[in-house]
PDB file of C-alpha atoms in Angstrom:
ATOM      1  CA  UNK A   2      78.594 -74.086  34.157  1.00  0.00           C
ATOM      2  CA  UNK A   3      75.096 -74.206  34.449  1.00  0.00           C
ATOM      3  CA  UNK A   4      73.683 -76.374  37.356  1.00  0.00           C
ATOM      4  CA  UNK A   5      70.786 -78.270  36.323  1.00  0.00           C
ATOM      5  CA  UNK A   6      68.059 -80.100  38.609  1.00  0.00           C
ATOM      6  CA  UNK A   7      65.726 -82.762  37.229  1.00  0.00           C
ATOM      7  CA  UNK A   8      62.455 -83.260  38.814  1.00  0.00           C
ATOM      8  CA  UNK A   9      60.104 -86.035  37.172  1.00  0.00           C
ATOM      9  CA  UNK A  10      58.602 -89.279  38.913  1.00  0.00           C
ATOM     10  CA  UNK A  11      59.183 -91.123  35.885  1.00  0.00           C
ATOM     11  CA  UNK A  12      62.310 -93.025  35.809  1.00  0.00           C
ATOM     12  CA  UNK A  13      63.130 -93.455  32.705  1.00  0.00           C
ATOM     13  CA  UNK A  14      62.444 -89.614  31.822  1.00  0.00           C
ATOM     14  CA  UNK A  15      64.783 -88.282  34.343  1.00  0.00           C
ATOM     15  CA  UNK A  16      67.632 -91.053  32.860  1.00  0.00           C
ATOM     16  CA  UNK A  17      67.395 -89.141  29.576  1.00  0.00           C
ATOM     17  CA  UNK A  18      67.297 -85.773  31.028  1.00  0.00           C
ATOM     18  CA  UNK A  19      70.263 -86.477  32.900  1.00  0.00           C
ATOM     19  CA  UNK A  20      72.037 -88.095  30.015  1.00  0.00           C
ATOM     20  CA  UNK A  21      71.421 -84.892  27.896  1.00  0.00           C
ATOM     21  CA  UNK A  22      72.669 -82.651  30.471  1.00  0.00           C
ATOM     22  CA  UNK A  23      75.779 -84.915  31.117  1.00  0.00           C
ATOM     23  CA  UNK A  24      76.371 -84.707  27.509  1.00  0.00           C
ATOM     24  CA  UNK A  25      77.148 -81.121  27.554  1.00  0.00           C
ATOM     25  CA  UNK A  26      80.704 -79.592  28.603  1.00  0.00           C
ATOM     26  CA  UNK A  27      78.836 -76.499  29.802  1.00  0.00           C
ATOM     27  CA  UNK A  28      76.105 -78.356  32.068  1.00  0.00           C
ATOM     28  CA  UNK A  29      76.569 -80.048  35.114  1.00  0.00           C
ATOM     29  CA  UNK A  30      73.625 -82.291  37.041  1.00  0.00           C
ATOM     30  CA  UNK A  31      72.642 -80.479  40.088  1.00  0.00           C
ATOM     31  CA  UNK A  32      70.701 -83.773  41.393  1.00  0.00           C
ATOM     32  CA  UNK A  33      67.793 -85.430  40.881  1.00  0.00           C
ATOM     33  CA  UNK A  34      64.136 -85.617  42.403  1.00  0.00           C
ATOM     34  CA  UNK A  35      61.219 -87.948  42.063  1.00  0.00           C
ATOM     35  CA  UNK A  36      58.574 -86.044  44.004  1.00  0.00           C
ATOM     36  CA  UNK A  37      58.172 -82.404  44.747  1.00  0.00           C
ATOM     37  CA  UNK A  38      59.430 -82.184  48.451  1.00  0.00           C
ATOM     38  CA  UNK A  39      62.650 -83.605  47.123  1.00  0.00           C
ATOM     39  CA  UNK A  40      62.751 -81.177  44.468  1.00  0.00           C
ATOM     40  CA  UNK A  41      62.507 -78.210  46.696  1.00  0.00           C
ATOM     41  CA  UNK A  42      64.751 -79.764  49.382  1.00  0.00           C
ATOM     42  CA  UNK A  43      67.389 -80.247  46.653  1.00  0.00           C
ATOM     43  CA  UNK A  44      66.934 -76.698  45.081  1.00  0.00           C
ATOM     44  CA  UNK A  45      67.325 -75.467  48.603  1.00  0.00           C
ATOM     45  CA  UNK A  46      70.765 -77.425  49.091  1.00  0.00           C
ATOM     46  CA  UNK A  47      72.354 -77.416  45.973  1.00  0.00           C
ATOM     47  CA  UNK A  48      70.697 -74.058  44.860  1.00  0.00           C
ATOM     48  CA  UNK A  49      70.997 -74.946  40.850  1.00  0.00           C
ATOM     49  CA  UNK A  50      70.570 -72.538  38.111  1.00  0.00           C
ATOM     50  CA  UNK A  51      67.534 -74.168  36.293  1.00  0.00           C
ATOM     51  CA  UNK A  52      65.169 -76.771  37.709  1.00  0.00           C
ATOM     52  CA  UNK A  53      63.350 -79.066  35.095  1.00  0.00           C
ATOM     53  CA  UNK A  54      59.995 -79.477  36.855  1.00  0.00           C
ATOM     54  CA  UNK A  55      57.665 -82.107  36.019  1.00  0.00           C
ATOM     55  CA  UNK A  56      54.076 -81.000  36.940  1.00  0.00           C
ATOM     56  CA  UNK A  57      52.577 -84.350  38.056  1.00  0.00           C
ATOM     57  CA  UNK A  58      54.441 -85.813  41.001  1.00  0.00           C
ATOM     58  CA  UNK A  59      53.754 -87.554  44.171  1.00  0.00           C
ATOM     59  CA  UNK A  60      53.508 -85.622  47.425  1.00  0.00           C
ATOM     60  CA  UNK A  61      53.555 -81.940  46.280  1.00  0.00           C
ATOM     61  CA  UNK A  62      53.234 -81.498  42.741  1.00  0.00           C
ATOM     62  CA  UNK A  63      55.521 -79.320  40.533  1.00  0.00           C
ATOM     63  CA  UNK A  64      53.217 -76.383  40.960  1.00  0.00           C
ATOM     64  CA  UNK A  65      53.694 -76.129  44.660  1.00  0.00           C
ATOM     65  CA  UNK A  66      56.994 -77.060  44.597  1.00  0.00           C
ATOM     66  CA  UNK A  67      57.900 -74.084  41.836  1.00  0.00           C
ATOM     67  CA  UNK A  68      55.893 -71.947  44.294  1.00  0.00           C
ATOM     68  CA  UNK A  69      58.209 -72.820  47.305  1.00  0.00           C
ATOM     69  CA  UNK A  70      61.434 -72.593  45.013  1.00  0.00           C
ATOM     70  CA  UNK A  71      60.602 -68.924  43.479  1.00  0.00           C
ATOM     71  CA  UNK A  72      59.489 -67.694  46.935  1.00  0.00           C
ATOM     72  CA  UNK A  73      62.788 -68.971  48.714  1.00  0.00           C
ATOM     73  CA  UNK A  74      64.774 -65.512  49.002  1.00  0.00           C
ATOM     74  CA  UNK A  75      67.986 -67.782  48.767  1.00  0.00           C
ATOM     75  CA  UNK A  76      67.218 -69.161  45.592  1.00  0.00           C
ATOM     76  CA  UNK A  77      66.543 -66.127  43.511  1.00  0.00           C
ATOM     77  CA  UNK A  78      69.010 -67.088  41.331  1.00  0.00           C
ATOM     78  CA  UNK A  79      67.093 -70.277  40.511  1.00  0.00           C
ATOM     79  CA  UNK A  80      64.709 -70.516  37.378  1.00  0.00           C
ATOM     80  CA  UNK A  81      62.253 -73.341  37.167  1.00  0.00           C
ATOM     81  CA  UNK A  82      61.022 -74.604  33.496  1.00  0.00           C
ATOM     82  CA  UNK A  83      58.137 -76.448  33.630  1.00  0.00           C
ATOM     83  CA  UNK A  84      57.631 -80.000  31.927  1.00  0.00           C
ATOM     84  CA  UNK A  85      54.584 -81.010  30.565  1.00  0.00           C
ATOM     85  CA  UNK A  86      52.829 -83.623  28.183  1.00  0.00           C
ATOM     86  CA  UNK A  87      50.253 -81.153  26.735  1.00  0.00           C
ATOM     87  CA  UNK A  88      50.609 -77.602  25.688  1.00  0.00           C
ATOM     88  CA  UNK A  89      47.080 -76.246  26.652  1.00  0.00           C
ATOM     89  CA  UNK A  90      47.453 -77.654  30.352  1.00  0.00           C
ATOM     90  CA  UNK A  91      45.482 -75.463  32.864  1.00  0.00           C
ATOM     91  CA  UNK A  92      48.345 -76.508  35.114  1.00  0.00           C
ATOM     92  CA  UNK A  93      51.043 -75.023  33.099  1.00  0.00           C
ATOM     93  CA  UNK A  94      49.306 -71.456  33.564  1.00  0.00           C
ATOM     94  CA  UNK A  95      49.145 -72.325  36.913  1.00  0.00           C
ATOM     95  CA  UNK A  96      52.884 -72.868  37.189  1.00  0.00           C
ATOM     96  CA  UNK A  97      53.417 -69.465  35.045  1.00  0.00           C
ATOM     97  CA  UNK A  98      51.365 -67.675  37.648  1.00  0.00           C
ATOM     98  CA  UNK A  99      53.618 -69.147  40.349  1.00  0.00           C
ATOM     99  CA  UNK A 100      56.954 -67.825  38.885  1.00  0.00           C
ATOM    100  CA  UNK A 101      57.811 -70.446  36.576  1.00  0.00           C
ATOM    101  CA  UNK A 102      59.855 -68.778  33.856  1.00  0.00           C
ATOM    102  CA  UNK A 103      58.244 -70.928  31.042  1.00  0.00           C
ATOM    103  CA  UNK A 104      57.551 -74.432  29.968  1.00  0.00           C
ATOM    104  CA  UNK A 105      58.203 -77.413  27.460  1.00  0.00           C
ATOM    105  CA  UNK A 106      56.883 -80.241  26.262  1.00  0.00           C
ATOM    106  CA  UNK A 107      58.146 -83.584  26.678  1.00  0.00           C
ATOM    107  CA  UNK A 108      58.488 -84.293  23.228  1.00  0.00           C
ATOM    108  CA  UNK A 109      60.615 -81.256  22.791  1.00  0.00           C
ATOM    109  CA  UNK A 110      63.691 -82.093  20.575  1.00  0.00           C
ATOM    110  CA  UNK A 111      66.649 -82.360  22.665  1.00  0.00           C
ATOM    111  CA  UNK A 112      68.709 -79.343  21.000  1.00  0.00           C
ATOM    112  CA  UNK A 113      65.486 -77.138  21.787  1.00  0.00           C
ATOM    113  CA  UNK A 114      65.913 -78.256  25.389  1.00  0.00           C
ATOM    114  CA  UNK A 115      69.540 -77.541  25.524  1.00  0.00           C
ATOM    115  CA  UNK A 116      68.962 -74.055  24.150  1.00  0.00           C
ATOM    116  CA  UNK A 117      65.927 -73.467  26.297  1.00  0.00           C
ATOM    117  CA  UNK A 118      68.330 -74.365  29.795  1.00  0.00           C
ATOM    118  CA  UNK A 119      70.722 -71.912  28.472  1.00  0.00           C
ATOM    119  CA  UNK A 120      68.586 -69.153  27.795  1.00  0.00           C
ATOM    120  CA  UNK A 121      66.777 -69.445  30.924  1.00  0.00           C
ATOM    121  CA  UNK A 122      70.187 -69.813  32.869  1.00  0.00           C
ATOM    122  CA  UNK A 123      70.782 -66.103  31.351  1.00  0.00           C
ATOM    123  CA  UNK A 124      67.965 -64.826  32.931  1.00  0.00           C
ATOM    124  CA  UNK A 125      65.493 -64.849  29.773  1.00  0.00           C
ATOM    125  CA  UNK A 126      62.078 -66.136  29.698  1.00  0.00           C
ATOM    126  CA  UNK A 127      61.269 -69.201  27.899  1.00  0.00           C
ATOM    127  CA  UNK A 128      58.334 -66.922  26.045  1.00  0.00           C
ATOM    128  CA  UNK A 129      57.825 -68.702  22.806  1.00  0.00           C
ATOM    129  CA  UNK A 130      56.507 -66.091  20.810  1.00  0.00           C
ATOM    130  CA  UNK A 131      53.352 -68.318  20.356  1.00  0.00           C
ATOM    131  CA  UNK A 132      52.983 -71.195  22.769  1.00  0.00           C
ATOM    132  CA  UNK A 133      53.369 -69.661  26.309  1.00  0.00           C
ATOM    133  CA  UNK A 134      51.094 -66.831  25.327  1.00  0.00           C
ATOM    134  CA  UNK A 135      48.369 -68.946  23.850  1.00  0.00           C
ATOM    135  CA  UNK A 136      48.441 -71.058  27.356  1.00  0.00           C
ATOM    136  CA  UNK A 137      48.097 -68.015  29.279  1.00  0.00           C
ATOM    137  CA  UNK A 138      45.352 -66.174  26.926  1.00  0.00           C
ATOM    138  CA  UNK A 139      43.549 -69.429  27.050  1.00  0.00           C
ATOM    139  CA  UNK A 140      43.026 -69.767  30.994  1.00  0.00           C
ATOM    140  CA  UNK A 141      43.490 -66.400  31.866  1.00  0.00           C
ATOM    141  CA  UNK A 142      40.658 -64.824  29.786  1.00  0.00           C
ATOM    142  CA  UNK A 143      38.040 -67.756  30.427  1.00  0.00           C
ATOM    143  CA  UNK A 144      34.883 -66.220  31.373  1.00  0.00           C
ATOM    144  CA  UNK A 145      35.194 -68.235  34.704  1.00  0.00           C
ATOM    145  CA  UNK A 146      37.899 -66.233  35.664  1.00  0.00           C
ATOM    146  CA  UNK A 147      37.255 -62.809  36.671  1.00  0.00           C
ATOM    147  CA  UNK A 148      40.438 -60.107  36.096  1.00  0.00           C
ATOM    148  CA  UNK A 149      42.466 -59.852  39.221  1.00  0.00           C
ATOM    149  CA  UNK A 150      44.647 -56.890  38.940  1.00  0.00           C
ATOM    150  CA  UNK A 151      48.173 -57.273  40.341  1.00  0.00           C
ATOM    151  CA  UNK A 152      47.891 -55.607  44.135  1.00  0.00           C
ATOM    152  CA  UNK A 153      50.779 -53.411  42.799  1.00  0.00           C
ATOM    153  CA  UNK A 154      49.175 -52.274  39.508  1.00  0.00           C
ATOM    154  CA  UNK A 155      48.596 -49.059  40.656  1.00  0.00           C
ATOM    155  CA  UNK A 156      52.412 -48.168  41.201  1.00  0.00           C
ATOM    156  CA  UNK A 157      52.722 -48.158  37.549  1.00  0.00           C
ATOM    157  CA  UNK A 158      53.042 -45.170  35.208  1.00  0.00           C
ATOM    158  CA  UNK A 159      50.535 -44.874  32.337  1.00  0.00           C
ATOM    159  CA  UNK A 160      53.352 -45.546  30.022  1.00  0.00           C
ATOM    160  CA  UNK A 161      54.579 -48.632  32.451  1.00  0.00           C
ATOM    161  CA  UNK A 162      50.992 -49.922  32.150  1.00  0.00           C
ATOM    162  CA  UNK A 163      50.673 -49.668  28.281  1.00  0.00           C
ATOM    163  CA  UNK A 164      54.256 -51.384  28.067  1.00  0.00           C
ATOM    164  CA  UNK A 165      53.103 -54.294  30.252  1.00  0.00           C
ATOM    165  CA  UNK A 166      50.234 -54.688  27.838  1.00  0.00           C
ATOM    166  CA  UNK A 167      52.512 -54.769  24.851  1.00  0.00           C
ATOM    167  CA  UNK A 168      54.857 -57.605  26.896  1.00  0.00           C
ATOM    168  CA  UNK A 169      51.366 -59.546  27.109  1.00  0.00           C
ATOM    169  CA  UNK A 170      50.785 -59.103  23.157  1.00  0.00           C
ATOM    170  CA  UNK A 171      54.160 -61.071  22.991  1.00  0.00           C
ATOM    171  CA  UNK A 172      56.138 -57.764  21.990  1.00  0.00           C
ATOM    172  CA  UNK A 173      60.016 -57.665  22.294  1.00  0.00           C
ATOM    173  CA  UNK A 174      61.653 -54.503  23.156  1.00  0.00           C
ATOM    174  CA  UNK A 175      62.075 -53.763  19.825  1.00  0.00           C
ATOM    175  CA  UNK A 176      58.857 -54.044  18.826  1.00  0.00           C
ATOM    176  CA  UNK A 177      57.494 -52.169  21.378  1.00  0.00           C
ATOM    177  CA  UNK A 178      60.042 -49.291  20.551  1.00  0.00           C
ATOM    178  CA  UNK A 179      58.736 -49.153  17.420  1.00  0.00           C
ATOM    179  CA  UNK A 180      54.930 -49.218  18.634  1.00  0.00           C
ATOM    180  CA  UNK A 181      55.574 -46.497  20.859  1.00  0.00           C
ATOM    181  CA  UNK A 182      57.945 -44.413  18.676  1.00  0.00           C
ATOM    182  CA  UNK A 183      60.798 -44.792  21.418  1.00  0.00           C
ATOM    183  CA  UNK A 184      64.192 -45.902  21.386  1.00  0.00           C
ATOM    184  CA  UNK A 185      65.000 -50.026  22.232  1.00  0.00           C
ATOM    185  CA  UNK A 186      66.656 -48.677  25.316  1.00  0.00           C
ATOM    186  CA  UNK A 187      63.651 -46.845  26.660  1.00  0.00           C
ATOM    187  CA  UNK A 188      61.439 -49.759  25.946  1.00  0.00           C
ATOM    188  CA  UNK A 189      63.787 -51.963  28.262  1.00  0.00           C
ATOM    189  CA  UNK A 190      64.155 -49.574  30.464  1.00  0.00           C
ATOM    190  CA  UNK A 191      60.239 -49.304  30.867  1.00  0.00           C
ATOM    191  CA  UNK A 192      59.927 -53.128  31.088  1.00  0.00           C
ATOM    192  CA  UNK A 193      62.536 -53.294  33.511  1.00  0.00           C
ATOM    193  CA  UNK A 194      60.682 -50.870  36.022  1.00  0.00           C
ATOM    194  CA  UNK A 195      57.620 -52.483  35.352  1.00  0.00           C
ATOM    195  CA  UNK A 196      58.990 -55.948  36.275  1.00  0.00           C
ATOM    196  CA  UNK A 197      60.737 -54.409  39.271  1.00  0.00           C
ATOM    197  CA  UNK A 198      57.449 -52.925  40.594  1.00  0.00           C
ATOM    198  CA  UNK A 199      55.363 -55.875  39.965  1.00  0.00           C
ATOM    199  CA  UNK A 200      57.756 -58.106  41.415  1.00  0.00           C
ATOM    200  CA  UNK A 201      58.157 -60.208  38.137  1.00  0.00           C
ATOM    201  CA  UNK A 202      61.358 -62.612  37.758  1.00  0.00           C
ATOM    202  CA  UNK A 203      61.042 -62.354  33.807  1.00  0.00           C
ATOM    203  CA  UNK A 204      58.888 -61.477  30.992  1.00  0.00           C
ATOM    204  CA  UNK A 205      56.928 -64.699  31.348  1.00  0.00           C
ATOM    205  CA  UNK A 206      55.353 -63.515  34.513  1.00  0.00           C
ATOM    206  CA  UNK A 207      54.936 -60.302  33.064  1.00  0.00           C
ATOM    207  CA  UNK A 208      52.601 -61.930  30.399  1.00  0.00           C
ATOM    208  CA  UNK A 209      50.702 -63.835  33.165  1.00  0.00           C
ATOM    209  CA  UNK A 210      49.958 -60.475  34.930  1.00  0.00           C
ATOM    210  CA  UNK A 211      49.129 -58.573  31.923  1.00  0.00           C
ATOM    211  CA  UNK A 212      46.458 -60.943  31.376  1.00  0.00           C
ATOM    212  CA  UNK A 213      45.391 -61.232  34.730  1.00  0.00           C
ATOM    213  CA  UNK A 214      45.281 -57.400  35.237  1.00  0.00           C
ATOM    214  CA  UNK A 215      43.247 -56.901  32.091  1.00  0.00           C
ATOM    215  CA  UNK A 216      45.705 -55.124  30.398  1.00  0.00           C
ATOM    216  CA  UNK A 217      45.516 -57.100  27.556  1.00  0.00           C
ATOM    217  CA  UNK A 218      42.389 -58.641  26.013  1.00  0.00           C
ATOM    218  CA  UNK A 219      42.353 -62.472  24.634  1.00  0.00           C
TER     219      UNK A 219
END
């Protein structure tokens, strides 16, 4: 059973999401919050598998709530999916940078939302091969943003840096294997080691690190 926490300040949105979650046999509602502080409080108490997090909420916003949830050592099994009205939203980039596993626009079809919840619960990132990368590229490579190499970047081997750059380009393990002429298992090992060294929870955060550290160009 996948336990889902819904955080949104709009009653109608919460109602719709709750109805969708409760309509599925393998999903269960872990709680509802109308502000960021309540979302963090419920996450710590209920330890949901997935949090559907609105960005703009009273109190603390969804970005700060995401940061607190992701940074809580007791919530390592909780994944945050950010909900936004607009794809190209600078707040989305900040949410990804703070550890969100991906994002969805609020006009996402119900079937896609359910698929996303299950995908994230399995430990995958919501790396839509185009949308998430576009958001990261848009904001991480702006002239006003100076690349900020990850403090643990030096711990990566040359091959691991190369792999992180390829993840930033949106390549999956099989595509990385083809590019580097190695087996998919070897590519997967390099990705896993790089994630461990950088403290990345999933590939979405690895993409952010790749752009911020200048390992992939815009």
